[in-house]
PDB file of C-alpha atoms and ligand atoms in Angstrom:
ATOM      1  CA  UNK A 239       0.000   0.000   0.000  1.00  0.00           C
ATOM      2  CA  UNK A 240       1.592   3.309  -1.060  1.00  0.00           C
ATOM      3  CA  UNK A 241      -0.953   5.325   0.912  1.00  0.00           C
ATOM      4  CA  UNK A 242       0.214   5.724   4.501  1.00  0.00           C
ATOM      5  CA  UNK A 243      -2.335   8.248   5.823  1.00  0.00           C
ATOM      6  CA  UNK A 244      -5.819   9.626   5.220  1.00  0.00           C
ATOM      7  CA  UNK A 245      -6.369  13.288   6.162  1.00  0.00           C
ATOM      8  CA  UNK A 246      -9.989  14.350   6.661  1.00  0.00           C
ATOM      9  CA  UNK A 247     -11.577  17.759   6.668  1.00  0.00           C
ATOM     10  CA  UNK A 248     -14.486  17.937   9.125  1.00  0.00           C
ATOM     11  CA  UNK A 249     -17.375  20.256   8.290  1.00  0.00           C
ATOM     12  CA  UNK A 250     -19.103  18.980   5.194  1.00  0.00           C
ATOM     13  CA  UNK A 251     -16.725  16.038   4.805  1.00  0.00           C
ATOM     14  CA  UNK A 252     -17.072  13.894   7.925  1.00  0.00           C
ATOM     15  CA  UNK A 253     -20.642  15.145   8.424  1.00  0.00           C
ATOM     16  CA  UNK A 254     -22.914  17.777   6.901  1.00  0.00           C
ATOM     17  CA  UNK A 255     -22.611  20.132   9.864  1.00  0.00           C
ATOM     18  CA  UNK A 256     -22.979  23.677   8.511  1.00  0.00           C
ATOM     19  CA  UNK A 257     -26.728  23.829   9.223  1.00  0.00           C
ATOM     20  CA  UNK A 258     -25.940  22.936  12.847  1.00  0.00           C
ATOM     21  CA  UNK A 259     -23.240  25.637  12.881  1.00  0.00           C
ATOM     22  CA  UNK A 260     -25.779  28.143  11.535  1.00  0.00           C
ATOM     23  CA  UNK A 261     -28.284  27.244  14.260  1.00  0.00           C
ATOM     24  CA  UNK A 262     -25.565  27.492  16.925  1.00  0.00           C
ATOM     25  CA  UNK A 263     -24.466  30.933  15.712  1.00  0.00           C
ATOM     26  CA  UNK A 264     -28.069  32.195  15.833  1.00  0.00           C
ATOM     27  CA  UNK A 265     -28.672  30.713  19.277  1.00  0.00           C
ATOM     28  CA  UNK A 266     -25.493  32.403  20.569  1.00  0.00           C
ATOM     29  CA  UNK A 267     -26.602  35.734  19.100  1.00  0.00           C
ATOM     30  CA  UNK A 268     -29.992  35.455  20.796  1.00  0.00           C
ATOM     31  CA  UNK A 269     -28.347  34.466  24.095  1.00  0.00           C
ATOM     32  CA  UNK A 270     -26.278  37.673  23.818  1.00  0.00           C
ATOM     33  CA  UNK A 271     -29.435  39.675  23.047  1.00  0.00           C
ATOM     34  CA  UNK A 272     -28.193  40.575  19.549  1.00  0.00           C
ATOM     35  CA  UNK A 273     -30.934  40.909  16.928  1.00  0.00           C
ATOM     36  CA  UNK A 274     -28.838  38.997  14.348  1.00  0.00           C
ATOM     37  CA  UNK A 275     -30.393  35.903  12.766  1.00  0.00           C
ATOM     38  CA  UNK A 276     -28.481  34.397   9.823  1.00  0.00           C
ATOM     39  CA  UNK A 277     -30.799  32.830   7.224  1.00  0.00           C
ATOM     40  CA  UNK A 278     -29.575  29.815   5.258  1.00  0.00           C
ATOM     41  CA  UNK A 279     -29.162  32.065   2.222  1.00  0.00           C
ATOM     42  CA  UNK A 280     -27.163  34.602   4.255  1.00  0.00           C
ATOM     43  CA  UNK A 281     -25.039  31.871   5.838  1.00  0.00           C
ATOM     44  CA  UNK A 282     -24.216  30.368   2.442  1.00  0.00           C
ATOM     45  CA  UNK A 283     -22.635  33.717   1.562  1.00  0.00           C
ATOM     46  CA  UNK A 284     -20.905  34.077   4.932  1.00  0.00           C
ATOM     47  CA  UNK A 285     -19.221  30.683   4.416  1.00  0.00           C
ATOM     48  CA  UNK A 286     -16.895  32.504   2.032  1.00  0.00           C
ATOM     49  CA  UNK A 287     -15.039  33.422   5.224  1.00  0.00           C
ATOM     50  CA  UNK A 288     -13.215  30.524   6.899  1.00  0.00           C
ATOM     51  CA  UNK A 289     -13.454  30.352  10.669  1.00  0.00           C
ATOM     52  CA  UNK A 290     -16.387  31.206  12.884  1.00  0.00           C
ATOM     53  CA  UNK A 291     -14.755  34.168  14.632  1.00  0.00           C
ATOM     54  CA  UNK A 292     -13.601  35.584  11.280  1.00  0.00           C
ATOM     55  CA  UNK A 293     -17.092  34.973   9.880  1.00  0.00           C
ATOM     56  CA  UNK A 294     -18.736  37.019  12.653  1.00  0.00           C
ATOM     57  CA  UNK A 295     -16.178  39.811  12.090  1.00  0.00           C
ATOM     58  CA  UNK A 296     -16.940  39.815   8.360  1.00  0.00           C
ATOM     59  CA  UNK A 297     -20.652  40.067   9.187  1.00  0.00           C
ATOM     60  CA  UNK A 298     -20.002  43.014  11.559  1.00  0.00           C
ATOM     61  CA  UNK A 299     -18.063  44.742   8.790  1.00  0.00           C
ATOM     62  CA  UNK A 300     -21.131  44.386   6.546  1.00  0.00           C
ATOM     63  CA  UNK A 301     -23.383  46.204   9.034  1.00  0.00           C
ATOM     64  CA  UNK A 302     -24.254  49.881   8.610  1.00  0.00           C
ATOM     65  CA  UNK A 303     -22.709  50.774  11.964  1.00  0.00           C
ATOM     66  CA  UNK A 304     -20.215  53.424  13.057  1.00  0.00           C
ATOM     67  CA  UNK A 305     -16.573  52.434  13.437  1.00  0.00           C
ATOM     68  CA  UNK A 306     -16.965  52.736  17.219  1.00  0.00           C
ATOM     69  CA  UNK A 307     -20.015  50.464  17.187  1.00  0.00           C
ATOM     70  CA  UNK A 308     -18.169  47.937  15.035  1.00  0.00           C
ATOM     71  CA  UNK A 309     -15.194  47.961  17.403  1.00  0.00           C
ATOM     72  CA  UNK A 310     -17.550  47.348  20.334  1.00  0.00           C
ATOM     73  CA  UNK A 311     -19.277  44.486  18.526  1.00  0.00           C
ATOM     74  CA  UNK A 312     -15.945  42.922  17.498  1.00  0.00           C
ATOM     75  CA  UNK A 313     -14.748  43.044  21.100  1.00  0.00           C
ATOM     76  CA  UNK A 314     -17.640  40.667  21.902  1.00  0.00           C
ATOM     77  CA  UNK A 315     -16.618  38.050  19.292  1.00  0.00           C
ATOM     78  CA  UNK A 316     -14.485  35.798  21.543  1.00  0.00           C
ATOM     79  CA  UNK A 317     -17.349  35.420  24.046  1.00  0.00           C
ATOM     80  CA  UNK A 318     -19.925  35.054  21.273  1.00  0.00           C
ATOM     81  CA  UNK A 319     -17.873  32.348  19.568  1.00  0.00           C
ATOM     82  CA  UNK A 320     -17.244  30.492  22.819  1.00  0.00           C
ATOM     83  CA  UNK A 321     -21.009  30.414  23.414  1.00  0.00           C
ATOM     84  CA  UNK A 322     -21.594  29.254  19.836  1.00  0.00           C
ATOM     85  CA  UNK A 323     -19.063  26.435  20.275  1.00  0.00           C
ATOM     86  CA  UNK A 324     -20.722  25.381  23.546  1.00  0.00           C
ATOM     87  CA  UNK A 325     -24.101  25.267  21.810  1.00  0.00           C
ATOM     88  CA  UNK A 326     -22.708  23.523  18.698  1.00  0.00           C
ATOM     89  CA  UNK A 327     -20.919  20.787  20.666  1.00  0.00           C
ATOM     90  CA  UNK A 328     -24.120  20.250  22.643  1.00  0.00           C
ATOM     91  CA  UNK A 329     -26.119  19.763  19.454  1.00  0.00           C
ATOM     92  CA  UNK A 330     -23.445  17.385  18.097  1.00  0.00           C
ATOM     93  CA  UNK A 331     -23.431  15.393  21.346  1.00  0.00           C
ATOM     94  CA  UNK A 332     -27.187  15.073  20.870  1.00  0.00           C
ATOM     95  CA  UNK A 333     -26.620  13.289  17.553  1.00  0.00           C
ATOM     96  CA  UNK A 334     -27.704  16.106  15.266  1.00  0.00           C
ATOM     97  CA  UNK A 335     -24.982  15.428  12.648  1.00  0.00           C
ATOM     98  CA  UNK A 336     -24.629  11.799  11.526  1.00  0.00           C
ATOM     99  CA  UNK A 337     -21.489  10.925   9.560  1.00  0.00           C
ATOM    100  CA  UNK A 338     -21.862  11.055   5.786  1.00  0.00           C
ATOM    101  CA  UNK A 339     -22.089   7.759   3.865  1.00  0.00           C
ATOM    102  CA  UNK A 340     -18.864   5.782   3.835  1.00  0.00           C
ATOM    103  CA  UNK A 341     -16.939   7.903   6.351  1.00  0.00           C
ATOM    104  CA  UNK A 342     -17.182   5.487   9.312  1.00  0.00           C
ATOM    105  CA  UNK A 343     -16.526   2.518   7.005  1.00  0.00           C
ATOM    106  CA  UNK A 344     -13.381   4.062   5.408  1.00  0.00           C
ATOM    107  CA  UNK A 345     -12.005   5.386   8.716  1.00  0.00           C
ATOM    108  CA  UNK A 346     -12.416   1.960  10.337  1.00  0.00           C
ATOM    109  CA  UNK A 347     -10.937   0.190   7.281  1.00  0.00           C
ATOM    110  CA  UNK A 348      -7.911   2.493   7.303  1.00  0.00           C
ATOM    111  CA  UNK A 349      -7.433   2.138  11.064  1.00  0.00           C
ATOM    112  CA  UNK A 350      -7.646  -1.659  10.809  1.00  0.00           C
ATOM    113  CA  UNK A 351      -5.162  -1.640   7.917  1.00  0.00           C
ATOM    114  CA  UNK A 352      -2.650   0.306  10.005  1.00  0.00           C
ATOM    115  CA  UNK A 353      -2.837   3.548   8.035  1.00  0.00           C
ATOM    116  CA  UNK A 354      -2.385   6.781   9.968  1.00  0.00           C
ATOM    117  CA  UNK A 355      -5.447   9.041  10.311  1.00  0.00           C
ATOM    118  CA  UNK A 356      -5.464  12.837  10.602  1.00  0.00           C
ATOM    119  CA  UNK A 357      -7.823  15.770  10.744  1.00  0.00           C
ATOM    120  CA  UNK A 358      -7.155  19.071   8.947  1.00  0.00           C
ATOM    121  CA  UNK A 359     -10.026  21.464   9.676  1.00  0.00           C
ATOM    122  CA  UNK A 360     -10.800  25.147  10.040  1.00  0.00           C
ATOM    123  CA  UNK A 361     -13.333  24.380  12.737  1.00  0.00           C
ATOM    124  CA  UNK A 362     -12.559  24.565  16.450  1.00  0.00           C
ATOM    125  CA  UNK A 363     -10.892  21.480  18.026  1.00  0.00           C
ATOM    126  CA  UNK A 364     -13.779  21.060  20.494  1.00  0.00           C
ATOM    127  CA  UNK A 365     -16.144  20.623  17.561  1.00  0.00           C
ATOM    128  CA  UNK A 366     -13.963  17.890  16.053  1.00  0.00           C
ATOM    129  CA  UNK A 367     -13.694  16.011  19.340  1.00  0.00           C
ATOM    130  CA  UNK A 368     -17.458  16.189  19.928  1.00  0.00           C
ATOM    131  CA  UNK A 369     -18.231  14.885  16.432  1.00  0.00           C
ATOM    132  CA  UNK A 370     -15.693  12.017  16.484  1.00  0.00           C
ATOM    133  CA  UNK A 371     -16.634  10.870  19.983  1.00  0.00           C
ATOM    134  CA  UNK A 372     -20.367  10.985  19.234  1.00  0.00           C
ATOM    135  CA  UNK A 373     -20.165   9.291  15.853  1.00  0.00           C
ATOM    136  CA  UNK A 374     -17.203   6.881  16.125  1.00  0.00           C
ATOM    137  CA  UNK A 375     -17.148   6.251  19.876  1.00  0.00           C
ATOM    138  CA  UNK A 376     -15.072   7.423  22.833  1.00  0.00           C
ATOM    139  CA  UNK A 377     -11.853   5.638  21.884  1.00  0.00           C
ATOM    140  CA  UNK A 378     -11.907   6.770  18.256  1.00  0.00           C
ATOM    141  CA  UNK A 379     -10.123  10.058  19.014  1.00  0.00           C
ATOM    142  CA  UNK A 380      -6.997   7.981  19.733  1.00  0.00           C
ATOM    143  CA  UNK A 381      -7.102   6.565  16.184  1.00  0.00           C
ATOM    144  CA  UNK A 382      -6.071   9.994  14.879  1.00  0.00           C
ATOM    145  CA  UNK A 383      -2.348  10.801  14.926  1.00  0.00           C
ATOM    146  CA  UNK A 384      -3.171  14.501  14.728  1.00  0.00           C
ATOM    147  CA  UNK A 385      -6.227  16.713  14.985  1.00  0.00           C
ATOM    148  CA  UNK A 386      -5.055  19.897  13.228  1.00  0.00           C
ATOM    149  CA  UNK A 387      -7.887  22.398  13.648  1.00  0.00           C
ATOM    150  CA  UNK A 388      -8.986  25.998  14.087  1.00  0.00           C
ATOM    151  CA  UNK A 389      -6.511  28.530  15.480  1.00  0.00           C
ATOM    152  CA  UNK A 390      -3.580  26.094  15.551  1.00  0.00           C
ATOM    153  CA  UNK A 391      -2.496  27.895  12.392  1.00  0.00           C
ATOM    154  CA  UNK A 392      -2.497  31.656  11.804  1.00  0.00           C
ATOM    155  CA  UNK A 393      -3.847  31.469   8.268  1.00  0.00           C
ATOM    156  CA  UNK A 394      -6.896  29.270   7.559  1.00  0.00           C
ATOM    157  CA  UNK A 395      -8.089  27.546   4.391  1.00  0.00           C
ATOM    158  CA  UNK A 396      -7.713  28.100   1.430  1.00  0.00           C
ATOM    159  CA  UNK A 397      -4.163  28.553   2.753  1.00  0.00           C
ATOM    160  CA  UNK A 398      -2.419  25.152   3.059  1.00  0.00           C
ATOM    161  CA  UNK A 399      -1.135  25.816   6.590  1.00  0.00           C
ATOM    162  CA  UNK A 400      -3.448  23.395   8.374  1.00  0.00           C
ATOM    163  CA  UNK A 401      -2.469  20.616   5.948  1.00  0.00           C
ATOM    164  CA  UNK A 402       1.212  21.452   6.392  1.00  0.00           C
ATOM    165  CA  UNK A 403       0.716  21.138  10.153  1.00  0.00           C
ATOM    166  CA  UNK A 404      -1.010  17.756   9.765  1.00  0.00           C
ATOM    167  CA  UNK A 405       1.742  16.472   7.419  1.00  0.00           C
ATOM    168  CA  UNK A 406       4.463  17.660   9.800  1.00  0.00           C
ATOM    169  CA  UNK A 407       2.950  15.817  12.754  1.00  0.00           C
ATOM    170  CA  UNK A 408       2.309  12.730  10.601  1.00  0.00           C
ATOM    171  CA  UNK A 409       5.945  12.894   9.463  1.00  0.00           C
ATOM    172  CA  UNK A 410       4.857  11.940   5.947  1.00  0.00           C
ATOM    173  CA  UNK A 411       5.281  13.508   2.510  1.00  0.00           C
ATOM    174  CA  UNK A 412       2.103  14.577   0.681  1.00  0.00           C
ATOM    175  CA  UNK A 413       2.613  11.774  -1.882  1.00  0.00           C
ATOM    176  CA  UNK A 414       1.958   9.212   0.861  1.00  0.00           C
ATOM    177  CA  UNK A 415      -1.325  10.788   1.928  1.00  0.00           C
ATOM    178  CA  UNK A 416      -4.848  11.397   0.615  1.00  0.00           C
ATOM    179  CA  UNK A 417      -7.007  14.383   1.608  1.00  0.00           C
ATOM    180  CA  UNK A 418     -10.808  14.346   1.845  1.00  0.00           C
ATOM    181  CA  UNK A 419     -12.642  17.655   1.449  1.00  0.00           C
ATOM    182  CA  UNK A 420     -16.081  19.129   0.653  1.00  0.00           C
ATOM    183  CA  UNK A 421     -15.437  22.740  -0.397  1.00  0.00           C
ATOM    184  CA  UNK A 422     -13.530  24.894  -2.856  1.00  0.00           C
ATOM    185  CA  UNK A 423     -11.509  26.496  -0.036  1.00  0.00           C
ATOM    186  CA  UNK A 424     -10.624  23.114   1.422  1.00  0.00           C
ATOM    187  CA  UNK A 425      -9.714  21.719  -1.997  1.00  0.00           C
ATOM    188  CA  UNK A 426      -7.464  24.711  -2.678  1.00  0.00           C
ATOM    189  CA  UNK A 427      -5.717  24.201   0.675  1.00  0.00           C
ATOM    190  CA  UNK A 428      -5.164  20.459   0.111  1.00  0.00           C
ATOM    191  CA  UNK A 429      -3.917  20.933  -3.467  1.00  0.00           C
ATOM    192  CA  UNK A 430      -1.564  23.726  -2.363  1.00  0.00           C
ATOM    193  CA  UNK A 431      -0.149  21.203   0.107  1.00  0.00           C
ATOM    194  CA  UNK A 432       0.429  18.763  -2.798  1.00  0.00           C
ATOM    195  CA  UNK A 433      -2.206  16.213  -1.793  1.00  0.00           C
ATOM    196  CA  UNK A 434      -4.313  13.856  -3.896  1.00  0.00           C
ATOM    197  CA  UNK A 435      -7.765  15.148  -2.924  1.00  0.00           C
ATOM    198  CA  UNK A 436     -11.147  13.391  -2.884  1.00  0.00           C
ATOM    199  CA  UNK A 437     -14.021  15.889  -2.802  1.00  0.00           C
ATOM    200  CA  UNK A 438     -17.574  15.081  -1.697  1.00  0.00           C
ATOM    201  CA  UNK A 439     -19.506  18.387  -1.873  1.00  0.00           C
ATOM    202  CA  UNK A 440     -22.639  19.231   0.110  1.00  0.00           C
ATOM    203  CA  UNK A 441     -25.585  21.585  -0.488  1.00  0.00           C
ATOM    204  CA  UNK A 442     -23.422  24.416   0.918  1.00  0.00           C
ATOM    205  CA  UNK A 443     -20.467  23.789  -1.436  1.00  0.00           C
ATOM    206  CA  UNK A 444     -22.103  22.363  -4.567  1.00  0.00           C
ATOM    207  CA  UNK A 445     -21.519  25.610  -6.487  1.00  0.00           C
ATOM    208  CA  UNK A 446     -17.847  25.911  -5.441  1.00  0.00           C
ATOM    209  CA  UNK A 447     -15.063  25.551  -8.013  1.00  0.00           C
ATOM    210  CA  UNK A 448     -14.131  21.876  -7.569  1.00  0.00           C
ATOM    211  CA  UNK A 449     -12.423  21.361 -10.945  1.00  0.00           C
ATOM    212  CA  UNK A 450      -9.054  20.666  -9.289  1.00  0.00           C
ATOM    213  CA  UNK A 451     -10.413  17.620  -7.405  1.00  0.00           C
ATOM    214  CA  UNK A 452      -8.520  14.410  -8.161  1.00  0.00           C
ATOM    215  CA  UNK A 453     -11.740  12.534  -7.471  1.00  0.00           C
ATOM    216  CA  UNK A 454     -15.177  14.184  -7.240  1.00  0.00           C
ATOM    217  CA  UNK A 455     -17.930  12.002  -5.787  1.00  0.00           C
ATOM    218  CA  UNK A 456     -21.407  12.693  -4.340  1.00  0.00           C
ATOM    219  CA  UNK A 457     -20.232  10.764  -1.243  1.00  0.00           C
ATOM    220  CA  UNK A 458     -17.844   7.916  -0.382  1.00  0.00           C
ATOM    221  CA  UNK A 459     -20.755   5.496  -0.704  1.00  0.00           C
ATOM    222  CA  UNK A 460     -21.564   2.425   1.383  1.00  0.00           C
ATOM    223  CA  UNK A 461     -22.901  -1.100   0.781  1.00  0.00           C
ATOM    224  CA  UNK A 462     -26.280   0.190   1.984  1.00  0.00           C
ATOM    225  CA  UNK A 463     -25.885   3.508   0.145  1.00  0.00           C
ATOM    226  CA  UNK A 464     -24.078   2.630  -3.114  1.00  0.00           C
ATOM    227  CA  UNK A 465     -22.887   5.357  -5.460  1.00  0.00           C
ATOM    228  CA  UNK A 466     -24.922   6.236  -8.532  1.00  0.00           C
ATOM    229  CA  UNK A 467     -23.862   4.338 -11.715  1.00  0.00           C
ATOM    230  CA  UNK A 468     -21.806   7.253 -13.031  1.00  0.00           C
ATOM    231  CA  UNK A 469     -19.802   7.701  -9.842  1.00  0.00           C
ATOM    232  CA  UNK A 470     -19.430   3.937  -9.408  1.00  0.00           C
ATOM    233  CA  UNK A 471     -18.076   3.679 -12.970  1.00  0.00           C
ATOM    234  CA  UNK A 472     -15.529   6.424 -12.180  1.00  0.00           C
ATOM    235  CA  UNK A 473     -14.029   4.350  -9.353  1.00  0.00           C
ATOM    236  CA  UNK A 474     -14.864   0.880 -10.653  1.00  0.00           C
ATOM    237  CA  UNK A 475     -16.826  -0.012  -7.526  1.00  0.00           C
ATOM    238  CA  UNK A 476     -20.154   0.802  -5.809  1.00  0.00           C
ATOM    239  CA  UNK A 477     -18.358   2.658  -2.984  1.00  0.00           C
ATOM    240  CA  UNK A 478     -14.851   3.967  -2.267  1.00  0.00           C
ATOM    241  CA  UNK A 479     -12.626   1.638  -0.264  1.00  0.00           C
ATOM    242  CA  UNK A 480      -8.868   1.516   0.290  1.00  0.00           C
ATOM    243  CA  UNK A 481      -8.342  -0.783  -2.698  1.00  0.00           C
ATOM    244  CA  UNK A 482     -10.075   1.622  -5.066  1.00  0.00           C
ATOM    245  CA  UNK A 483      -8.232   4.572  -3.525  1.00  0.00           C
ATOM    246  CA  UNK A 484      -4.875   2.828  -3.883  1.00  0.00           C
ATOM    247  CA  UNK A 485      -5.584   2.053  -7.543  1.00  0.00           C
ATOM    248  CA  UNK A 486      -6.750   5.615  -8.333  1.00  0.00           C
ATOM    249  CA  UNK A 487      -3.795   7.253  -6.582  1.00  0.00           C
ATOM    250  CA  UNK A 488      -1.332   4.945  -8.351  1.00  0.00           C
ATOM    251  CA  UNK A 489      -2.969   5.650 -11.715  1.00  0.00           C
ATOM    252  CA  UNK A 490      -2.721   9.390 -11.098  1.00  0.00           C
ATOM    253  CA  UNK A 491       0.939   9.092 -10.048  1.00  0.00           C
ATOM    254  CA  UNK A 492       1.687   7.156 -13.258  1.00  0.00           C
ATOM    255  CA  UNK A 493       0.301   9.948 -15.444  1.00  0.00           C
ATOM    256  CA  UNK A 494       2.868  12.337 -16.978  1.00  0.00           C
ATOM    257  CA  UNK A 495       3.028  15.636 -15.109  1.00  0.00           C
ATOM    258  CA  UNK A 496       0.552  18.057 -16.747  1.00  0.00           C
TER     259      UNK A 496
HETATM  260  C1  XBP B 619     -15.525  24.782   8.127  1.00  0.00           C
HETATM  261  C2  XBP B 619     -15.385  26.151   8.661  1.00  0.00           C
HETATM  262  C3  XBP B 619     -15.621  26.386  10.124  1.00  0.00           C
HETATM  263  C4  XBP B 619     -17.074  26.096  10.482  1.00  0.00           C
HETATM  264  C5  XBP B 619     -17.458  26.773  11.772  1.00  0.00           C
HETATM  265  O1  XBP B 619     -14.397  24.092   8.583  1.00  0.00           O
HETATM  266  O2  XBP B 619     -15.040  27.064   7.918  1.00  0.00           O
HETATM  267  O3  XBP B 619     -15.342  27.749  10.374  1.00  0.00           O
HETATM  268  O4  XBP B 619     -17.908  26.642   9.450  1.00  0.00           O
HETATM  269  O5  XBP B 619     -16.617  26.292  12.812  1.00  0.00           O
HETATM  270  P1  XBP B 619     -13.826  22.771   7.758  1.00  0.00           P
HETATM  271  P2  XBP B 619     -15.932  27.351  13.819  1.00  0.00           P
HETATM  272  O6  XBP B 619     -14.693  22.561   6.534  1.00  0.00           O
HETATM  273  O7  XBP B 619     -12.402  23.131   7.409  1.00  0.00           O
HETATM  274  O8  XBP B 619     -13.940  21.630   8.738  1.00  0.00           O
HETATM  275  O9  XBP B 619     -17.030  28.300  14.252  1.00  0.00           O
HETATM  276  O10 XBP B 619     -15.392  26.514  14.972  1.00  0.00           O
HETATM  277  O11 XBP B 619     -14.868  28.013  13.012  1.00  0.00           O
HETATM  278 MG1   MG B 620     -15.264  21.460   5.020  1.00  0.00          MG
END
């Protein structure tokens, strides 16, 4: 096996979580007695900004407020975001975000095969821990060699920094790893880090520029949720397993550099 590690993004990739994030942001705003209430349409636009704290700051900048009022609102962001994370992790612990098809299967297959596992996410570490523990079980956090997330890097996706951090801790070159993403920003970050990247978009990222994906699938698929005929033909199987991944990565590596 030439693949030594799988590196997963979280929001949108492990689970379709952005609707839960949106609800948590709005609940935190109400708790703070702010009249803000982000609609799904509004949130889709706000997702252009990586990071929840940065997203709130971008929203404040869009408000018709004085500079002084903006400064005062921005000073409240750390507390607002801490409340949002508390609410989000509570919703996740309540089972509000099941893993997407194939994620648990592929993670378990890779763990059993002795591959290293990593996370490379813009989201806050607490969110990652809550999702993995709830969906893969208490011990599953220990399967991951590194959970690179949130403010552990100064510059978030589409910058490659979070992937560079994951690769450094893994102690592996990009050629030995595969990245899994859902969005244009995440794809750009993984490709800038030199990684073969599988992209499984969601409602929130379906209109992103995903042309650079090495493999674009509606999901990873499962025996009980097989891929559509077109996607299955692309990988030569009804769902993506390590064998298919190994074959596709090797085929890509054998192609002359474009
Ligand atoms: C997605 C993000 C995050 C979440 C919100 O992260 O951009 O900001 O939307 O989480 P990824 P926080 O797809 O890289 O997992 O509020 O904790 O940032
Ligand atoms: Mg994502």
